[in-house]
CSV table of C-alpha atoms (C1' of nucleotides) in Angstrom, one decimal:
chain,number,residue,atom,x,y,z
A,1,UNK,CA,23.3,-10.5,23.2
A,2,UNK,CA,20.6,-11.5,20.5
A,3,UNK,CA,21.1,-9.6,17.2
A,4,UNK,CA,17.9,-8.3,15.7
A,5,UNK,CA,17.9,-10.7,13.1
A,6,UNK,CA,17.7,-13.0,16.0
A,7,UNK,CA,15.2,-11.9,17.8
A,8,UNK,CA,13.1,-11.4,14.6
A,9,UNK,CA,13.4,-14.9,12.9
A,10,UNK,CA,12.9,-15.8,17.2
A,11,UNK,CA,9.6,-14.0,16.6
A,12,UNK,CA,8.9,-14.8,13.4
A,13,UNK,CA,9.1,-18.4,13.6
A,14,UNK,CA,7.2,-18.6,16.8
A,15,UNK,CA,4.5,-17.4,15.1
A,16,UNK,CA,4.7,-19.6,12.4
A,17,UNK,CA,4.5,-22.2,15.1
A,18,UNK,CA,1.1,-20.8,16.6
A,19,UNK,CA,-0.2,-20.8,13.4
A,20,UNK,CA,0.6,-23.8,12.5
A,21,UNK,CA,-1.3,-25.2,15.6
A,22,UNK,CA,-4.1,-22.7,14.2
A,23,UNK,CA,-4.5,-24.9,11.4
A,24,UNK,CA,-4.3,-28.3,12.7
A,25,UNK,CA,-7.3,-26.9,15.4
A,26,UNK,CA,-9.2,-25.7,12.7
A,27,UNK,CA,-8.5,-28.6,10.9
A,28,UNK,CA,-9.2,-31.5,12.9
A,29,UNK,CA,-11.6,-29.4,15.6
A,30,UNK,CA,-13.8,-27.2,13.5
A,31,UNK,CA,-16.7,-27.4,15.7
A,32,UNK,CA,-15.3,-28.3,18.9
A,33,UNK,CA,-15.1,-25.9,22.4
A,34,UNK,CA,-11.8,-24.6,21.2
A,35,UNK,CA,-12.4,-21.1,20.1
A,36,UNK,CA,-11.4,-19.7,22.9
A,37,UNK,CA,-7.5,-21.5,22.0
A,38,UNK,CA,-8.1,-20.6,18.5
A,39,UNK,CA,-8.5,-16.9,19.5
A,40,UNK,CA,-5.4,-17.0,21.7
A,41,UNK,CA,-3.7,-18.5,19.1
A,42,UNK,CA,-4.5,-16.0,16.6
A,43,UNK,CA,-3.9,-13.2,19.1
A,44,UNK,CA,-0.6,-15.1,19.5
A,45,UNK,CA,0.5,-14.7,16.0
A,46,UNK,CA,-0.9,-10.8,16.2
A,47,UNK,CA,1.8,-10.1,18.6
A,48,UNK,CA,4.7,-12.2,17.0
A,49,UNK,CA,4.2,-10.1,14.1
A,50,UNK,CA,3.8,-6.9,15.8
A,51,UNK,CA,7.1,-7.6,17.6
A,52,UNK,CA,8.6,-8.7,14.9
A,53,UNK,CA,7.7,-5.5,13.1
A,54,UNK,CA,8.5,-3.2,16.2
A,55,UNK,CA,12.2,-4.7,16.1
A,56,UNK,CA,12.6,-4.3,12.5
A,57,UNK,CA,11.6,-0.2,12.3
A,58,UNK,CA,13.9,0.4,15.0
A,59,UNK,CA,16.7,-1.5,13.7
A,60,UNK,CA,16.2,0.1,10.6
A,61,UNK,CA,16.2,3.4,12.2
A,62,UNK,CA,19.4,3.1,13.9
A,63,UNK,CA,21.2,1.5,10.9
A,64,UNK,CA,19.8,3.7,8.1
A,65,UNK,CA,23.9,4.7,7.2
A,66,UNK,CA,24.7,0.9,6.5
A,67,UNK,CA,21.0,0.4,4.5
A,68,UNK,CA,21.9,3.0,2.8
A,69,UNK,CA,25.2,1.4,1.3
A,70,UNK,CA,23.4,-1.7,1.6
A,71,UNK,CA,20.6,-0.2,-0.8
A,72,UNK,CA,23.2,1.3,-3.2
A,73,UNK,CA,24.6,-2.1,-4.4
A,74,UNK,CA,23.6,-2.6,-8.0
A,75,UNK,CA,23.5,-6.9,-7.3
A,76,UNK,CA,20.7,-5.8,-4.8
A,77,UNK,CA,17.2,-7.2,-5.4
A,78,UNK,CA,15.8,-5.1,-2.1
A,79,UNK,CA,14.1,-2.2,-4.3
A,80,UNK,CA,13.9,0.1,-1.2
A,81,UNK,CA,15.3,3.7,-2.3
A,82,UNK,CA,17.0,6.0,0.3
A,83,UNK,CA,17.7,9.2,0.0
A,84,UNK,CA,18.0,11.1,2.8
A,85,UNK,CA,21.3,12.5,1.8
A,86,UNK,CA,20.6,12.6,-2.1
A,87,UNK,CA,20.3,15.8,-3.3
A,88,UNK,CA,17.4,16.8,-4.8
A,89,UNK,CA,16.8,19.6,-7.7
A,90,UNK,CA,14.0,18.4,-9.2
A,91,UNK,CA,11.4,21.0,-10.0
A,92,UNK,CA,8.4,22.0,-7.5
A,93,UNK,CA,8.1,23.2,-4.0
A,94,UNK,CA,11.7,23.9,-2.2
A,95,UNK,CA,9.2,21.9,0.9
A,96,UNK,CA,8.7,18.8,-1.1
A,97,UNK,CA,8.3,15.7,1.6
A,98,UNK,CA,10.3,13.8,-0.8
A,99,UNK,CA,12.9,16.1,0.0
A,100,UNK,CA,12.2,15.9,3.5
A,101,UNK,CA,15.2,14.3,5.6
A,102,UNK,CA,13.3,11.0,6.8
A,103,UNK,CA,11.4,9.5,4.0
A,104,UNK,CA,12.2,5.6,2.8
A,105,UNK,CA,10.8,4.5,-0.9
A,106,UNK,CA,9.8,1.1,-1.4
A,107,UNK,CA,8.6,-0.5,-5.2
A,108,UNK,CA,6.5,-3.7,-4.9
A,109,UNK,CA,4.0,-4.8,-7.4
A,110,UNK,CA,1.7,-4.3,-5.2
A,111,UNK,CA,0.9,-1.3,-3.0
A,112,UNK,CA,1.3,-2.1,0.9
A,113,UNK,CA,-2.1,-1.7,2.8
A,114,UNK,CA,-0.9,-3.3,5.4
A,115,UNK,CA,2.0,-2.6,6.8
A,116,UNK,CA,1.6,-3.1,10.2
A,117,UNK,CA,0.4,0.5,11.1
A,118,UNK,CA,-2.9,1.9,10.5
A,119,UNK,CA,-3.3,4.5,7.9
A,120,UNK,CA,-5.9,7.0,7.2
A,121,UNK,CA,-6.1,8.3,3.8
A,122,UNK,CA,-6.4,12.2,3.4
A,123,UNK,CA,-6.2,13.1,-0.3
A,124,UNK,CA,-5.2,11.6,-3.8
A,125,UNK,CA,-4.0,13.5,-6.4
A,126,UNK,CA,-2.9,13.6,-10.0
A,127,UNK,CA,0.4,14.3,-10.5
A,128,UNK,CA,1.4,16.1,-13.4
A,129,UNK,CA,4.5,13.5,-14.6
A,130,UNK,CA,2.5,10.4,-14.2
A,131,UNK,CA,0.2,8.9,-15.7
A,132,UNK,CA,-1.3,7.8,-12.0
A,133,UNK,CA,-2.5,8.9,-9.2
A,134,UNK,CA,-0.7,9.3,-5.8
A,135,UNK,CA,-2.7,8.7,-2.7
A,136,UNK,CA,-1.5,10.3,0.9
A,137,UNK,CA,-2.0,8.9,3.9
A,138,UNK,CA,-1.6,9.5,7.5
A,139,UNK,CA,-1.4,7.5,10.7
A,140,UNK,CA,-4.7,7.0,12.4
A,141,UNK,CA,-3.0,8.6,15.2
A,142,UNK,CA,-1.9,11.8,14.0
A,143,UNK,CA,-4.5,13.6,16.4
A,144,UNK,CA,-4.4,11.5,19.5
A,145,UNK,CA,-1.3,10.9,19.4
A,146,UNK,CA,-0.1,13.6,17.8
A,147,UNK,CA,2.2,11.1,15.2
A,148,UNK,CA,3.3,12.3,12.1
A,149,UNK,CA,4.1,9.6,10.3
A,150,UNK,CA,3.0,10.1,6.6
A,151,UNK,CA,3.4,8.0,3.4
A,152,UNK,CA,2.5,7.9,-0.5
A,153,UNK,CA,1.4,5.2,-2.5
A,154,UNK,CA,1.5,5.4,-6.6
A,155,UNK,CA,1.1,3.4,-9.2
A,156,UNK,CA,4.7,4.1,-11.2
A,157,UNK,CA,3.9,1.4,-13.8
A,158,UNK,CA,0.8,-0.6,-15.4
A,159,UNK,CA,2.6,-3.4,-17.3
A,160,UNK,CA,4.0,-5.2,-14.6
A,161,UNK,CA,2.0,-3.3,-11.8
A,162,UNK,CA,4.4,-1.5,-9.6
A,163,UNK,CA,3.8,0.5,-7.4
A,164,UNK,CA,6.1,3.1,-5.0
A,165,UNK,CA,5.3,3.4,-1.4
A,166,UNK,CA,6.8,6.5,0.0
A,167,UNK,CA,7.4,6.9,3.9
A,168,UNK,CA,7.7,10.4,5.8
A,169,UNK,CA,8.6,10.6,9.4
A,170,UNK,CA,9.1,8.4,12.2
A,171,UNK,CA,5.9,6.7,14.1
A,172,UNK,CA,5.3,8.2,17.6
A,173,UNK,CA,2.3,6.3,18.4
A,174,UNK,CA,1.9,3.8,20.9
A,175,UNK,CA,0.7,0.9,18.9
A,176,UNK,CA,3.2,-1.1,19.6
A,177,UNK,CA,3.8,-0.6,22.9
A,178,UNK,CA,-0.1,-1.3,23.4
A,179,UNK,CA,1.0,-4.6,22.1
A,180,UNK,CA,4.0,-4.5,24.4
A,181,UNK,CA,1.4,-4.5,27.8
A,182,UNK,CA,0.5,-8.4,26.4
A,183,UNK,CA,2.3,-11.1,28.5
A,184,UNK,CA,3.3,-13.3,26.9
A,185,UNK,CA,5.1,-16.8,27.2
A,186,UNK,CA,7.7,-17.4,24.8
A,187,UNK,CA,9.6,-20.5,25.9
A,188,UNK,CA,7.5,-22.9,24.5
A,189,UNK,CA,5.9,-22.3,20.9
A,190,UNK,CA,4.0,-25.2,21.4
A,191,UNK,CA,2.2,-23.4,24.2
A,192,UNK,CA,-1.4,-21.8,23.9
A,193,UNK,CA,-1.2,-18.2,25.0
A,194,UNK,CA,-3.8,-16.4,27.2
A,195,UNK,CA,-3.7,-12.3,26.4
A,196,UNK,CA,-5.5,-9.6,27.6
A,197,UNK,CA,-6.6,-7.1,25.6
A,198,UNK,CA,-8.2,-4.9,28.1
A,199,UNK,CA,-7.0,-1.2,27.8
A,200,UNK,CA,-7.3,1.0,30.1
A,201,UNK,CA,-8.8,4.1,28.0
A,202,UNK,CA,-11.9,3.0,26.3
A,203,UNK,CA,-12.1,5.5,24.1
A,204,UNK,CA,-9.3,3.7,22.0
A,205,UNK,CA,-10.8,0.6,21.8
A,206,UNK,CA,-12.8,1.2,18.3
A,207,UNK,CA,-8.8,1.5,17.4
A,208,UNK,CA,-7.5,-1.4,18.8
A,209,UNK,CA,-10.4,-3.1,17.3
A,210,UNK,CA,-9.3,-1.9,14.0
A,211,UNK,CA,-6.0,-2.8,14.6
A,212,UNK,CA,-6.3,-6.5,15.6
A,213,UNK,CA,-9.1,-6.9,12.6
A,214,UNK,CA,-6.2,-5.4,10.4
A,215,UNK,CA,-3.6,-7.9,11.9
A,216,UNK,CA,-5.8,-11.1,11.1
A,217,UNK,CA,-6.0,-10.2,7.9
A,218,UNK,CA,-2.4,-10.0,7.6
A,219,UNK,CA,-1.7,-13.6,8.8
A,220,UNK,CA,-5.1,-15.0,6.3
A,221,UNK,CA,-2.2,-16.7,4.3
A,222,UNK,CA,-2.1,-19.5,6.8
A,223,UNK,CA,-3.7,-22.2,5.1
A,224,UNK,CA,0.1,-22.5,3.4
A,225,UNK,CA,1.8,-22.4,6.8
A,226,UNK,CA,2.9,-26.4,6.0
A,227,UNK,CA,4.8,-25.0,3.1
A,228,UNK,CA,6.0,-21.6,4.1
A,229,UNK,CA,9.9,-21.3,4.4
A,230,UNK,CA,10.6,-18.1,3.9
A,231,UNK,CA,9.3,-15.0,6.1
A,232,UNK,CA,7.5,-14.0,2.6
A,233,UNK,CA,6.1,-16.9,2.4
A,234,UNK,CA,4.3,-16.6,6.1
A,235,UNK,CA,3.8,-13.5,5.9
A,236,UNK,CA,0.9,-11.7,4.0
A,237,UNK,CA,2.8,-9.9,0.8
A,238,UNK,CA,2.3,-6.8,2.0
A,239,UNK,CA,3.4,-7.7,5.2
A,240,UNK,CA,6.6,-9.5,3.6
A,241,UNK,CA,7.1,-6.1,1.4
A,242,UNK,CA,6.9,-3.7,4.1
A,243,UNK,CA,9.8,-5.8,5.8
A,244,UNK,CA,11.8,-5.4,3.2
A,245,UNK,CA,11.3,-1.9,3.0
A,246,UNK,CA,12.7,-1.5,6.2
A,247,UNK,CA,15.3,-3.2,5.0
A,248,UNK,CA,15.3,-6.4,6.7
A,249,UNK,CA,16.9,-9.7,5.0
A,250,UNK,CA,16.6,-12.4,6.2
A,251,UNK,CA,19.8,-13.9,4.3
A,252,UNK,CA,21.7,-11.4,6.0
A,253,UNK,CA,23.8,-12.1,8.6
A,254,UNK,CA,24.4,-10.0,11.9
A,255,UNK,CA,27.6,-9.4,11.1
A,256,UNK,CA,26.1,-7.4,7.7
A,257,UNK,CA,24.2,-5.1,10.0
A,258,UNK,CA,27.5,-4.3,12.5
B,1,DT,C1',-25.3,6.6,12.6
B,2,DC,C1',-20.7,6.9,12.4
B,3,DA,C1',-16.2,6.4,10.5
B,4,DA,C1',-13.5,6.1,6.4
B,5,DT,C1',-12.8,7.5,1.8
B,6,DT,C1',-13.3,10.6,-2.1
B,7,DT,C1',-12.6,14.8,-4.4
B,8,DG,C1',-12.6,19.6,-5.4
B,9,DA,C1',-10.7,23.8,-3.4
B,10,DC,C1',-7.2,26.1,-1.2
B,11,DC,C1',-2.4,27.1,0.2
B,12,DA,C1',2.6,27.5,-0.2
B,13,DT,C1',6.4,27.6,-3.0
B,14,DA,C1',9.5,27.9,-7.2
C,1,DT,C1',1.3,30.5,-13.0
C,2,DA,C1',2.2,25.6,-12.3
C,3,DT,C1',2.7,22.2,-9.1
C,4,DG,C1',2.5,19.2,-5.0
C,5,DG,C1',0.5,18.8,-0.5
C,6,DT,C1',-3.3,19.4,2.6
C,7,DC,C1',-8.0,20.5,4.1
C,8,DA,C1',-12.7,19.7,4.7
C,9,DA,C1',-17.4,19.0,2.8
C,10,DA,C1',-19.7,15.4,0.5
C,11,DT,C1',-20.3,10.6,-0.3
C,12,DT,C1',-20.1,5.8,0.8
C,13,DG,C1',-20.5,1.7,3.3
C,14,DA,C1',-20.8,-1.3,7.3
DNA sequence: TCAATTTGACCATA
DNA sequence: TATGGTCAAATTGA
C-alpha cells in the first residue's frame, strides 16, 4: 500500500507534468484550436492539487501525535506551532479559540490566501499586544454546509514580514469531494484529460466558479515549471506554505510518519 | 446588482 | 472594565 507521501509526490508530479505540457501548448500553439486541451489541462492541474491537498489534511489529521514531536525539534525549519495539548494561561477569555482543542499555527512571510479552501473574511481587529491587526475568517461554507472551519491571519512582524496563520476546526465541506466526482485518468501524465464540471445543484455553481478561479491562480507560477524541483517551487508560495503547515515534507520519509 | 470586504458595535468572559 | 471574538450594516468593486 502507497504511503501518503506517495501518493502526494504521485499527485504532485503529475501535475507538474500537465503543466508542463501547458506551457509547451501555450508556447508553441498560442493561437491554435487548442483551448479546449489547454483548459483540460489546466483543470488537470486543478485536481492534482486539490488531491494532493485533500491527502495531506487528512494525513495530517490522523498523525497530529507524531507532528506534534515532529514540530517540537529545535533543528526543525517547519515553523508550524501545535498546541493542542499546551497549556494555556495567558490572559483573556477562558473560550479563547487559540485555546480551543484543534487549532494549527503556521509563520510564513507571507500570509496564505490561498490555501486551497475558500475563505470569507468576517471581522479584523486590533489586538491589544500587537502592533497589527488580526483578520478572521471563515469558510465560504459555514452556512451551506454548515463547516466550521475558522482561521486568523496576523502580521507578527514588519522587518522581515511574518505573518501567523492560525487554523480552528476541521473542514466539513464537500470541496473536495466535489473534486472527487472528476474522472480522471492517471496512468499516463502525458495524457490530456477531459473533466466535467457539471454539478448537479446549480445553486453552487457561483462557488465552484470561485473555487476553480481560485485554483488557477494558484498554479500562475507555471511559466518556471522547466525549473521547478521542489513542490515549493511548483507550487504557488502560498500553496507551498499551507503544505507545510500541515505538516507535510517532502524530505521525509514514510517511515518518519509510521 | 450582487457578493465580498470593512468596520464599528455588541457580546461573553476573566 | 479590558479584551478577544463575532455580528451586521455600510461600503466597495466587478
Amino acid at each position: 500500500m502507497k504511503s501518503c507521501q506517495q501518493k502526494v509526490m504521485e499527485k504532485l508530479l503529475h501535475g507538474h507534468g500537465c503543466a508542463n505540457q501547458l506551457k509547451l501548448i501555450m508556447d508553441h500553439h498560442a493561437e491554435s484550436d487548442s483551448s479546449m486541451e489547454r483548459e483540460d489541462l489546466a483543470k488537470s492541474v486543478l485536481h492534482c492539487f486539490s488531491d494532493a491537498l485533500s491527502i495531506l489534511i487528512d494525513t495530517n489529521d490522523h498523525h497530529q501525535d507524531d507532528d506534534q514531536s515532529y514540530n517540537s525539534s529545535p533543528q526543525d525549519s517547519s515553523h508550524v506551532l501545535e498546541s493542542s495539548r499546551k497549556p494555556l494561561h495567558k490572559r483573556g477569555r477562558k473560550t479563547s479559540m487559540a485555546e480551543s482543542s484543534d487549532y494549527r499555527r503556521h509563520e510564513s512571510p507571507n500570509p496564505i490566501y490561498h490555501d486551497g479552501f475558500l475563505w470569507r473574511k468576517y471581522g479584523q481587529k486590533q489586538i491589544k499586544e500587537s502592533n497589527h491587526q488580526r483578520s478572521y475568517y471563515k469558510c465560504a461554507y459555514t452556512q451551506d454546509q454548515k463547516c466550521e472551519a475558522k482561521k486568523q491571519v496576523q502580521m507578527i512582524q514588519n522587518n522581515p514580514p511574518l505573518y501567523s496563520t492560525t487554523y480552528f476546526g476541521r473542514h466539513t465541506c464537500q470541496l473536495h469531494q466535489a473534486f472527487e466526482t472528476f474522472p480522471i485518468d492517471t496512468s499516463d501524465p502525458q495524457d490530456s484529460h477531459m473533466i466535467r464540471f457539471d454539478h448537479p445543484d446549480s445553486s453552487t455553481h457561483r462557488h465552484q466558479n470561485q473555487i476553480i478561479h481560485l485554483k488557477v491562480e494558484q498554479m500562475m507560477p507555471s511559466e518556471k515549471a522547466e525549473e521547478w524541483s521542489s513542490p515549493s517551487e511548483y507550487m504557488s508560495s502560498e500553496v507551498a506554505c499551507a503544505v507545510e503547515a500541515f505538516g507535510f515534507n517532502p524530505a521525509r520519509t514514510s517511515s518518519d510518519l509510521s
